[in-house]
XYZ file of C-alpha atoms in Angstrom:
637
model
C 41.814 67.812 22.875
C 39.794 66.705 19.861
C 39.217 63.187 21.208
C 39.634 61.274 24.456
C 42.890 59.487 25.233
C 43.265 56.356 27.343
C 46.181 54.546 28.919
C 45.140 51.035 27.966
C 48.011 49.127 29.553
C 50.991 49.623 31.824
C 54.174 47.621 32.224
C 57.363 47.640 34.262
C 60.840 46.190 34.437
C 62.973 46.082 37.567
C 66.421 44.572 36.971
C 67.822 41.809 39.136
C 66.787 40.955 42.661
C 65.741 43.548 45.262
C 68.722 44.975 47.130
C 68.429 45.799 50.826
C 70.001 48.816 52.521
C 72.654 46.558 54.035
C 73.742 45.431 50.556
C 74.128 48.851 48.940
C 77.893 49.172 49.233
C 78.267 45.563 48.063
C 76.932 46.763 44.703
C 77.996 50.398 44.519
C 81.345 49.841 46.206
C 83.140 51.838 48.899
C 84.804 55.050 47.825
C 88.560 54.675 48.438
C 87.768 51.521 50.432
C 86.039 53.404 53.251
C 82.411 52.846 54.379
C 80.209 55.855 53.770
C 79.556 58.193 56.671
C 76.498 59.706 54.990
C 74.712 56.474 54.086
C 72.886 55.806 57.358
C 71.834 59.435 57.672
C 70.307 59.549 54.201
C 68.621 56.145 54.494
C 67.075 57.017 57.858
C 65.244 59.885 56.189
C 64.258 58.593 52.764
C 62.336 55.508 53.965
C 63.606 53.297 51.146
C 64.037 49.689 52.302
C 64.950 48.075 48.981
C 65.688 49.025 45.402
C 66.963 47.539 42.130
C 70.262 47.965 40.321
C 71.254 46.942 36.812
C 74.845 46.378 37.984
C 76.331 43.417 39.829
C 78.623 43.261 42.862
C 81.643 43.915 40.652
C 79.939 47.087 39.393
C 79.511 45.578 35.937
C 76.345 46.505 34.056
C 73.922 43.610 33.670
C 71.673 45.588 31.326
C 71.772 48.682 29.196
C 69.229 51.410 29.753
C 67.549 50.525 26.461
C 67.199 46.934 27.737
C 65.225 48.191 30.729
C 63.010 50.242 28.413
C 62.439 47.375 25.985
C 61.489 44.958 28.758
C 59.023 47.448 30.264
C 57.465 48.077 26.841
C 57.100 44.349 26.199
C 55.450 43.961 29.597
C 52.966 46.719 28.751
C 52.270 45.228 25.318
C 51.581 41.829 26.898
C 48.455 43.392 28.486
C 47.660 45.719 25.608
C 44.953 45.632 22.925
C 47.702 46.314 20.388
C 50.790 44.483 19.279
C 54.236 45.898 18.670
C 53.641 45.904 14.916
C 50.767 48.388 15.392
C 52.803 51.005 17.283
C 52.904 54.279 15.346
C 54.554 56.536 17.945
C 57.344 55.828 20.433
C 58.106 58.413 23.109
C 60.886 57.810 25.631
C 62.199 59.589 28.693
C 65.425 59.131 30.633
C 68.066 60.993 32.583
C 71.094 59.277 31.065
C 70.935 57.251 27.854
C 73.460 54.563 26.968
C 74.876 56.673 24.140
C 75.355 60.427 24.150
C 73.926 60.467 20.635
C 71.508 59.723 18.988
C 68.298 60.284 20.984
C 67.218 57.675 23.500
C 64.068 56.898 21.498
C 66.257 55.884 18.546
C 68.332 53.667 20.816
C 65.210 52.015 22.251
C 63.605 51.622 18.819
C 66.735 49.884 17.537
C 66.677 47.423 20.444
C 62.888 46.982 20.438
C 62.295 46.518 16.744
C 58.764 46.892 15.465
C 57.528 49.080 12.631
C 58.847 52.337 11.275
C 57.194 55.032 13.387
C 57.448 58.546 14.723
C 59.833 59.103 17.660
C 60.300 61.618 20.447
C 63.145 61.603 22.990
C 62.560 63.503 26.241
C 65.736 64.133 28.210
C 65.544 65.408 31.767
C 65.256 64.193 35.314
C 62.073 63.285 37.214
C 59.685 65.317 35.060
C 60.822 63.753 31.771
C 58.411 60.830 32.207
C 55.416 63.148 32.538
C 56.656 65.189 29.598
C 56.767 62.013 27.507
C 53.262 61.093 28.629
C 51.938 64.511 27.625
C 53.635 64.428 24.211
C 52.029 61.063 23.456
C 48.655 62.176 24.837
C 48.552 65.234 22.586
C 49.541 63.183 19.533
C 46.745 60.673 20.110
C 44.233 63.399 21.021
C 44.788 65.229 17.752
C 44.804 62.081 15.636
C 48.472 62.377 14.701
C 48.984 58.962 16.311
C 46.587 56.100 16.940
C 48.625 53.711 19.084
C 51.414 55.311 21.089
C 53.950 53.625 23.351
C 55.557 55.689 26.122
C 58.469 54.562 28.247
C 60.423 56.156 31.074
C 63.620 54.370 32.014
C 66.454 55.044 34.438
C 69.780 53.287 34.817
C 71.503 55.600 37.267
C 73.520 53.026 39.215
C 76.324 53.329 36.660
C 76.821 56.928 37.789
C 76.939 55.918 41.451
C 79.777 53.373 41.297
C 82.611 54.024 43.714
C 85.164 54.105 40.914
C 83.680 57.297 39.498
C 84.075 59.074 42.813
C 87.618 57.845 43.327
C 88.677 59.777 40.238
C 87.831 63.015 41.989
C 91.000 64.788 43.146
C 91.479 65.388 46.851
C 92.021 63.548 50.126
C 90.014 60.640 51.538
C 87.426 62.975 53.097
C 87.128 65.301 50.111
C 83.881 63.808 48.744
C 81.210 66.499 49.212
C 77.870 65.546 50.730
C 75.962 66.905 47.738
C 77.793 64.382 45.557
C 77.447 61.412 47.920
C 73.841 62.147 48.917
C 72.372 60.775 45.691
C 74.280 57.477 45.942
C 71.768 56.371 48.580
C 68.689 57.906 46.950
C 68.507 56.701 43.343
C 67.826 53.336 41.745
C 67.131 51.650 38.405
C 63.895 50.666 36.710
C 61.556 51.356 33.822
C 57.839 51.813 33.299
C 55.833 51.906 30.090
C 52.321 52.699 28.889
C 50.242 52.214 25.757
C 47.966 55.106 24.750
C 44.958 54.901 22.410
C 41.773 56.793 21.614
C 39.575 54.045 23.044
C 39.573 51.993 26.270
C 40.933 48.471 26.572
C 38.197 46.026 25.532
C 38.635 43.636 28.466
C 40.619 45.473 31.182
C 40.196 48.796 32.995
C 41.908 51.781 31.362
C 42.947 55.240 32.553
C 41.324 58.157 30.781
C 43.692 61.128 30.641
C 41.585 64.052 31.841
C 44.405 66.607 31.766
C 48.142 67.056 32.223
C 49.826 70.305 33.231
C 53.603 70.899 33.265
C 55.338 74.102 34.328
C 59.025 75.017 34.469
C 60.180 77.504 37.106
C 63.828 77.492 36.066
C 63.427 81.165 35.216
C 63.137 81.869 38.956
C 65.146 79.077 40.605
C 68.673 77.759 40.280
C 69.090 74.269 38.858
C 69.117 71.838 41.755
C 70.485 68.572 40.317
C 73.165 68.435 37.670
C 76.065 66.645 35.984
C 78.742 68.171 33.827
C 80.158 71.054 35.877
C 80.772 72.235 39.419
C 78.998 75.123 41.030
C 81.221 77.797 42.503
C 80.768 79.671 45.781
C 79.022 82.412 43.823
C 76.375 79.936 42.708
C 77.451 79.973 39.090
C 78.602 76.928 37.117
C 82.278 76.642 36.274
C 83.915 74.957 33.305
C 81.688 72.437 31.579
C 82.829 68.855 31.029
C 83.389 69.231 27.303
C 85.440 72.413 27.742
C 88.225 70.736 29.740
C 91.432 69.941 27.890
C 90.814 66.234 28.418
C 88.186 63.936 29.845
C 90.733 62.803 32.431
C 91.062 66.373 33.676
C 87.270 66.750 33.743
C 86.915 63.514 35.728
C 89.541 64.614 38.237
C 87.582 67.833 38.721
C 84.506 65.763 39.640
C 82.238 67.159 36.959
C 80.981 63.697 35.949
C 79.480 62.951 39.386
C 75.770 63.588 39.786
C 75.092 66.273 42.418
C 72.078 67.507 44.349
C 71.915 70.936 45.941
C 69.928 69.776 48.976
C 69.460 73.356 50.213
C 67.025 73.954 47.376
C 64.810 70.925 48.016
C 62.621 72.585 50.636
C 61.579 75.242 48.117
C 60.262 72.500 45.832
C 57.652 71.456 48.419
C 56.071 74.904 48.450
C 56.307 75.209 44.683
C 54.537 71.890 44.121
C 51.745 72.558 46.609
C 51.279 76.073 45.242
C 50.570 74.551 41.835
C 48.045 72.213 43.483
C 46.236 75.194 44.974
C 46.317 77.001 41.623
C 44.496 74.123 39.948
C 41.910 74.218 42.727
C 41.356 77.934 42.242
C 40.952 77.407 38.493
C 38.227 74.833 39.137
C 40.283 72.092 37.546
C 40.889 70.124 40.710
C 38.518 69.194 43.527
C 40.366 67.397 46.373
C 37.152 65.671 47.459
C 37.069 63.851 44.116
C 40.562 62.408 44.475
C 40.440 58.672 45.159
C 44.182 58.097 44.797
C 46.937 60.627 45.349
C 50.235 59.665 43.710
C 53.016 62.132 44.448
C 56.562 61.418 43.411
C 58.823 62.494 46.236
C 62.406 61.375 46.459
C 62.225 60.746 50.184
C 59.479 60.038 52.714
C 61.014 62.954 54.565
C 59.118 65.300 52.223
C 55.670 63.789 52.669
C 54.958 65.457 56.009
C 55.803 68.983 54.795
C 53.552 68.404 51.768
C 50.679 67.137 53.913
C 51.088 69.959 56.422
C 51.087 72.640 53.748
C 48.042 71.144 52.038
C 46.168 71.142 55.359
C 47.036 74.764 55.930
C 45.414 75.484 52.585
C 42.267 73.619 53.598
C 43.045 70.359 51.814
C 42.866 67.106 53.751
C 43.506 63.948 51.764
C 42.963 60.889 53.998
C 45.984 58.663 54.474
C 44.304 55.700 52.761
C 44.104 57.685 49.522
C 47.869 58.221 49.317
C 49.802 55.673 47.295
C 53.534 55.298 46.833
C 55.921 52.399 46.336
C 59.056 54.413 47.102
C 60.053 52.079 49.925
C 60.073 48.964 47.694
C 61.016 50.401 44.287
C 63.346 53.177 45.349
C 63.553 56.526 43.620
C 63.548 55.652 39.926
C 63.403 59.246 38.721
C 61.284 59.783 35.626
C 60.065 56.166 35.768
C 58.637 56.517 39.285
C 55.154 57.750 38.331
C 54.825 54.954 35.752
C 55.833 52.349 38.321
C 53.292 53.710 40.798
C 50.503 53.633 38.224
C 51.537 50.168 37.064
C 51.303 48.697 40.539
C 48.075 50.500 41.386
C 46.317 49.368 38.212
C 47.823 45.950 37.510
C 47.322 44.753 41.077
C 43.645 45.670 40.836
C 43.556 48.423 43.456
C 42.170 51.127 41.190
C 38.507 50.552 40.353
C 36.359 51.969 37.527
C 35.016 55.401 38.363
C 37.904 56.314 40.649
C 40.081 59.338 39.951
C 43.865 59.344 40.259
C 45.769 62.565 40.873
C 49.471 62.528 39.958
C 52.078 65.092 40.927
C 55.755 65.042 39.968
C 57.944 67.875 41.240
C 61.500 67.932 39.916
C 64.397 69.594 41.705
C 66.719 69.446 38.703
C 65.024 72.117 36.639
C 62.373 73.115 39.174
C 59.551 71.695 37.093
C 56.131 70.803 38.471
C 53.894 68.256 36.740
C 50.266 67.413 37.483
C 47.821 64.990 35.906
C 44.293 63.773 36.542
C 43.296 60.316 35.361
C 39.957 58.509 35.591
C 39.676 54.732 35.783
C 37.192 53.526 33.162
C 35.730 50.033 32.770
C 36.542 47.717 29.866
C 35.008 48.919 26.622
C 33.144 45.664 26.190
C 31.435 45.939 29.543
C 28.786 47.956 27.689
C 29.516 47.060 24.073
C 26.755 48.235 21.724
C 25.554 45.665 19.236
C 27.414 46.026 15.955
C 25.085 47.531 13.368
C 24.395 45.551 10.206
C 23.255 46.652 6.786
C 21.232 43.499 6.143
C 18.867 41.540 8.403
C 20.700 38.989 10.490
C 19.801 36.206 12.849
C 19.493 36.915 16.559
C 22.735 37.973 18.192
C 24.931 35.594 20.135
C 25.428 35.649 23.917
C 27.479 38.399 25.537
C 31.142 38.552 24.538
C 33.556 36.367 26.409
C 37.323 36.064 26.357
C 38.392 32.477 25.891
C 41.691 31.319 27.384
C 44.593 30.947 24.997
C 44.287 27.561 23.297
C 47.104 25.086 23.147
C 48.566 24.417 19.708
C 46.302 22.096 17.707
C 47.249 18.562 16.931
C 47.977 17.989 13.261
C 44.938 17.328 11.047
C 44.469 13.601 11.285
C 45.446 11.280 8.429
C 44.375 7.679 8.674
C 46.850 4.880 9.324
C 47.748 3.013 6.148
C 50.528 0.468 6.741
C 52.461 2.109 3.896
C 55.975 3.075 5.145
C 56.255 5.951 2.654
C 52.908 7.400 3.680
C 53.594 6.874 7.369
C 56.875 8.764 7.086
C 55.052 11.565 5.250
C 52.454 11.720 8.025
C 55.237 12.151 10.581
C 56.831 14.930 8.533
C 53.508 16.709 7.963
C 52.740 16.471 11.662
C 56.007 18.233 12.441
C 55.214 20.943 9.865
C 51.743 21.458 11.328
C 52.871 21.706 14.939
C 55.521 24.269 14.010
C 52.990 26.197 11.891
C 50.331 26.274 14.601
C 52.777 27.453 17.261
C 53.948 30.308 15.018
C 50.353 31.125 14.072
C 49.585 31.971 17.702
C 52.302 34.666 17.611
C 51.002 36.434 14.499
C 49.763 39.827 15.777
C 46.172 39.584 14.552
C 45.766 36.037 15.916
C 47.502 36.981 19.155
C 44.921 39.746 19.615
C 42.107 37.288 18.970
C 43.588 34.856 21.491
C 43.960 37.589 24.130
C 40.388 38.769 23.645
C 41.241 42.233 22.307
C 40.188 41.747 18.675
C 38.552 44.807 17.087
C 36.117 45.421 14.244
C 39.005 46.992 12.323
C 41.025 43.796 12.804
C 38.116 41.756 11.477
C 37.771 43.976 8.421
C 41.471 43.621 7.621
C 41.277 39.843 8.064
C 38.245 39.587 5.776
C 39.965 41.635 3.059
C 42.990 39.351 3.265
C 40.959 36.144 3.194
C 38.785 37.350 0.339
C 41.792 37.774 -1.948
C 43.163 34.370 -0.942
C 39.851 32.576 -1.491
C 39.345 34.125 -4.923
C 42.831 32.999 -5.925
C 42.393 29.570 -4.260
C 39.779 28.217 -6.622
C 41.840 29.527 -9.564
C 45.070 27.770 -8.622
C 43.237 24.529 -7.896
C 41.681 24.736 -11.366
C 45.091 25.490 -12.846
C 46.504 22.420 -11.067
C 43.673 20.278 -12.441
C 44.493 21.371 -15.981
C 48.129 20.353 -15.407
C 47.245 16.768 -14.507
C 47.903 14.323 -17.344
C 45.418 11.809 -18.800
C 46.609 8.781 -16.790
C 45.412 10.496 -13.596
C 41.891 11.495 -14.654
C 40.358 10.481 -11.307
C 42.646 12.878 -9.447
C 41.973 15.600 -11.995
C 38.234 15.198 -11.299
C 38.884 15.456 -7.565
C 40.781 18.733 -8.051
C 37.975 20.095 -10.255
C 35.334 19.230 -7.617
C 37.455 20.987 -5.004
C 37.698 24.125 -7.148
C 33.948 24.063 -7.756
C 33.216 23.797 -4.014
C 35.434 26.774 -3.179
C 34.795 29.261 -5.968
C 31.834 31.156 -4.390
C 33.163 31.285 -0.827
C 34.429 34.834 -1.317
C 30.819 36.071 -1.419
C 30.391 35.099 2.243
C 33.444 37.153 3.143
C 32.068 40.176 1.301
C 28.756 39.886 3.180
C 30.604 39.690 6.492
C 32.617 42.798 5.615
C 29.520 44.838 4.782
C 27.746 43.629 7.928
C 30.440 45.140 10.163
C 30.443 48.544 8.527
C 32.584 48.064 5.403
C 31.663 48.842 1.802
C 31.346 45.998 -0.684
C 33.326 47.861 -3.340
C 36.231 48.361 -0.913
C 36.713 44.663 -0.206
C 36.098 43.716 -3.837
C 38.760 46.123 -5.119
C 41.306 45.755 -2.317
C 44.743 44.625 -3.542
C 46.545 41.643 -2.099
C 49.054 42.380 0.650
C 52.676 41.445 0.047
C 52.296 38.130 1.871
C 49.253 37.211 -0.204
C 51.165 38.121 -3.357
C 53.917 35.703 -2.346
C 51.482 32.914 -1.463
C 49.517 33.357 -4.686
C 52.659 33.390 -6.829
C 53.916 30.235 -5.131
C 50.614 28.398 -5.618
C 50.319 29.286 -9.305
C 53.957 28.374 -9.842
C 53.433 24.907 -8.419
C 50.010 24.492 -10.109
C 51.585 25.099 -13.505
C 53.924 22.104 -13.217
C 52.999 18.774 -14.780
C 51.107 16.569 -12.323
C 51.554 19.009 -9.379
C 50.584 16.483 -6.752
C 52.926 18.114 -4.246
C 50.112 20.675 -3.831
C 48.538 18.087 -1.569
C 50.969 19.530 0.990
C 49.499 22.991 0.430
C 45.979 21.568 0.829
C 47.089 19.883 4.041
C 47.900 23.304 5.529
C 44.968 25.283 4.139
C 42.297 22.653 4.617
C 43.797 21.840 7.989
C 43.143 25.418 9.048
C 39.546 25.086 7.972
C 39.128 21.721 9.626
C 40.919 22.448 12.916
C 41.012 26.213 13.429
C 38.328 28.071 11.434
C 35.415 27.323 13.747
C 37.387 28.379 16.837
C 38.338 31.639 15.155
C 34.762 32.248 14.079
C 33.327 31.715 17.541
C 35.980 33.933 19.133
C 35.342 36.738 16.610
C 31.601 36.416 17.100
C 31.804 36.596 20.871
C 34.419 39.329 21.154
C 32.698 41.664 18.697
C 29.130 40.915 19.744
C 28.235 39.513 16.322
C 25.926 36.677 15.332
C 26.539 33.437 13.468
C 25.694 34.872 10.054
C 28.463 37.465 10.408
C 31.078 34.718 10.834
C 29.425 32.068 8.633
C 32.527 31.571 6.475
C 34.501 30.326 9.485
C 31.717 28.169 10.867
C 31.023 26.656 7.440
C 34.635 25.670 6.867
C 34.932 24.341 10.391
C 31.963 22.073 9.681
C 32.780 21.042 6.098
C 36.537 20.985 5.597
C 36.636 17.509 7.068
C 35.270 16.343 3.712
C 38.151 18.095 1.984
C 40.608 16.308 4.254
C 39.016 13.015 3.210
C 39.754 13.886 -0.435
C 43.353 14.590 0.553
C 43.612 11.163 2.166
C 42.084 9.535 -0.888
C 44.641 11.231 -3.129
C 47.530 10.083 -0.943
C 46.168 6.529 -1.064
C 45.639 6.486 -4.830
C 49.004 4.911 -5.602
C 50.821 8.065 -6.705
C 53.018 8.339 -3.610
C 56.724 7.701 -4.077
C 59.600 8.695 -1.766
C 60.397 11.604 -4.095
C 56.795 12.859 -4.208
C 56.415 12.430 -0.443
C 59.475 14.623 0.101
C 58.051 17.208 -2.280
C 54.631 17.151 -0.546
C 56.317 17.820 2.814
C 58.419 20.640 1.317
C 55.378 22.262 -0.292
C 53.505 22.055 2.994
C 56.390 23.761 4.756
C 56.641 26.583 2.189
C 52.872 27.089 2.146
C 52.769 27.297 5.935
C 55.432 29.997 5.973
C 53.744 32.033 3.240
C 50.346 31.678 4.928
C 51.859 33.130 8.081
C 53.391 35.919 6.020
C 50.074 37.004 4.542
C 48.587 37.251 8.050
C 51.638 39.118 9.326
C 51.346 41.661 6.506
C 47.683 42.631 6.862
C 47.237 46.066 5.344
C 50.723 46.172 3.847
C 49.926 46.431 0.155
């Protein structure tokens, strides 16, 4: 690996309510109306007490598999330093997708949304989740991806419905144990992870030390399968797509999922043998394992694993073993993600601890191993950001402020004028809607969650610099469009332009102080949102007496008056900066109240009519939307 890789957040989705063992046939149904004779035997061995299904009691699907994946990804992103819009790689794993084609990653991407990005679909059984994790890890390690999202999702309950088994030809007792066995073993669920080349700034992360995956299908028969029947000679017969019709294939039972249970015992030895091999190679020291997460389909297999490890001189104390099989069920390729999610998100894993993961798969006889190290938040030991010019003393240690409630609208004084009072009500509505949407803009969401980065700050400064340069120009243009009978208002616009026209220099100094080059910010083009906002402002400023731009000032100056200082303090604290490196925000937070007073004076100057008031409100609404757009499109030039 050329650089370290970290799992910076984990998420899960478990559909519906937990289902007890007594409720299983209420959901899966009874084959040919008869209670299962194998159910109690299987459940007594696997140790599962509850699981989750994405089907209801009428065996109707409540979710699609891509829904499970999307919900797990959103859960992971809710704890992540990144937002969906920053994802540049999506890797998915599943046993059965909703559609035969295209790949599951394409199906998930369509349902998830987000940016155009690279995809990888891993299709398999239990090992597919680890394969997906390794693909993403290698991409991030080599720099091919910066922010990868990995998801493993299983919706197997659809395969286990009684109706599928009733299509199989034969008498009431013709259902083979290898087909029925899995009905009481498998369940639905999804887990997801975000991978980056740096730890989470405010939460513990998992450093990926190594992942090893080996297939032994060259030496072992496939143990779990769908699509054909195995004959007495051990070979597979006609495949599902080679039958004359799907009805004939269904009657032959090739669409039921089967497990050759005779081959499961061999998997225990194969998995432990790989464990020993890593020990002999010096890659694995059992004494350094703080948490041992082994995906086994049944608690029945834990004792043979423990016994064989002990025979090889390995004793892992019981308190170091972790599994949630009994409460989550066997969720196939999602199981290891769901174990890690619970271990980390419930605060059990502590910085410095090492987590060993092992996933043996009976389908293709694949063994997967991984070693992860819990690392503290990156900002627990954040170095002071270097500056290229002398600055004032640094601020206190970074803190993560709670998410603020939407701001009240910038205050406008009471007037007794019905037209103005109605306008105030309309502008208040525009502001409240704008502020609520502002909190969901990715860069502001990151600032609110305390995961803002230096790179985010640089992008924000570039964006604001272009807007500020243009701002004084459109205000001057508006002043030149004001006719002679409104000279006092023209003077007010000119003063406003004069006050603003050098503000961009502060933004350039901030950019250089956090590692950027002055020529880069000075020459950076506007993003597509800034282009739209600038075009709109100049369009309105070129109209005769463009007093509706008071609505635009209401939004922009309102941000300075109500929001800028909060943003500046949050940026300062999260990045370990000092006041001079966020002076633009602090200055506007302290001084834009004066600009709001000019706005009030303009509204009270006698120019307000019902028609102008309506236009002011409309301009405020358009400006708010375009301001959001320029923040949403950071970097998109």
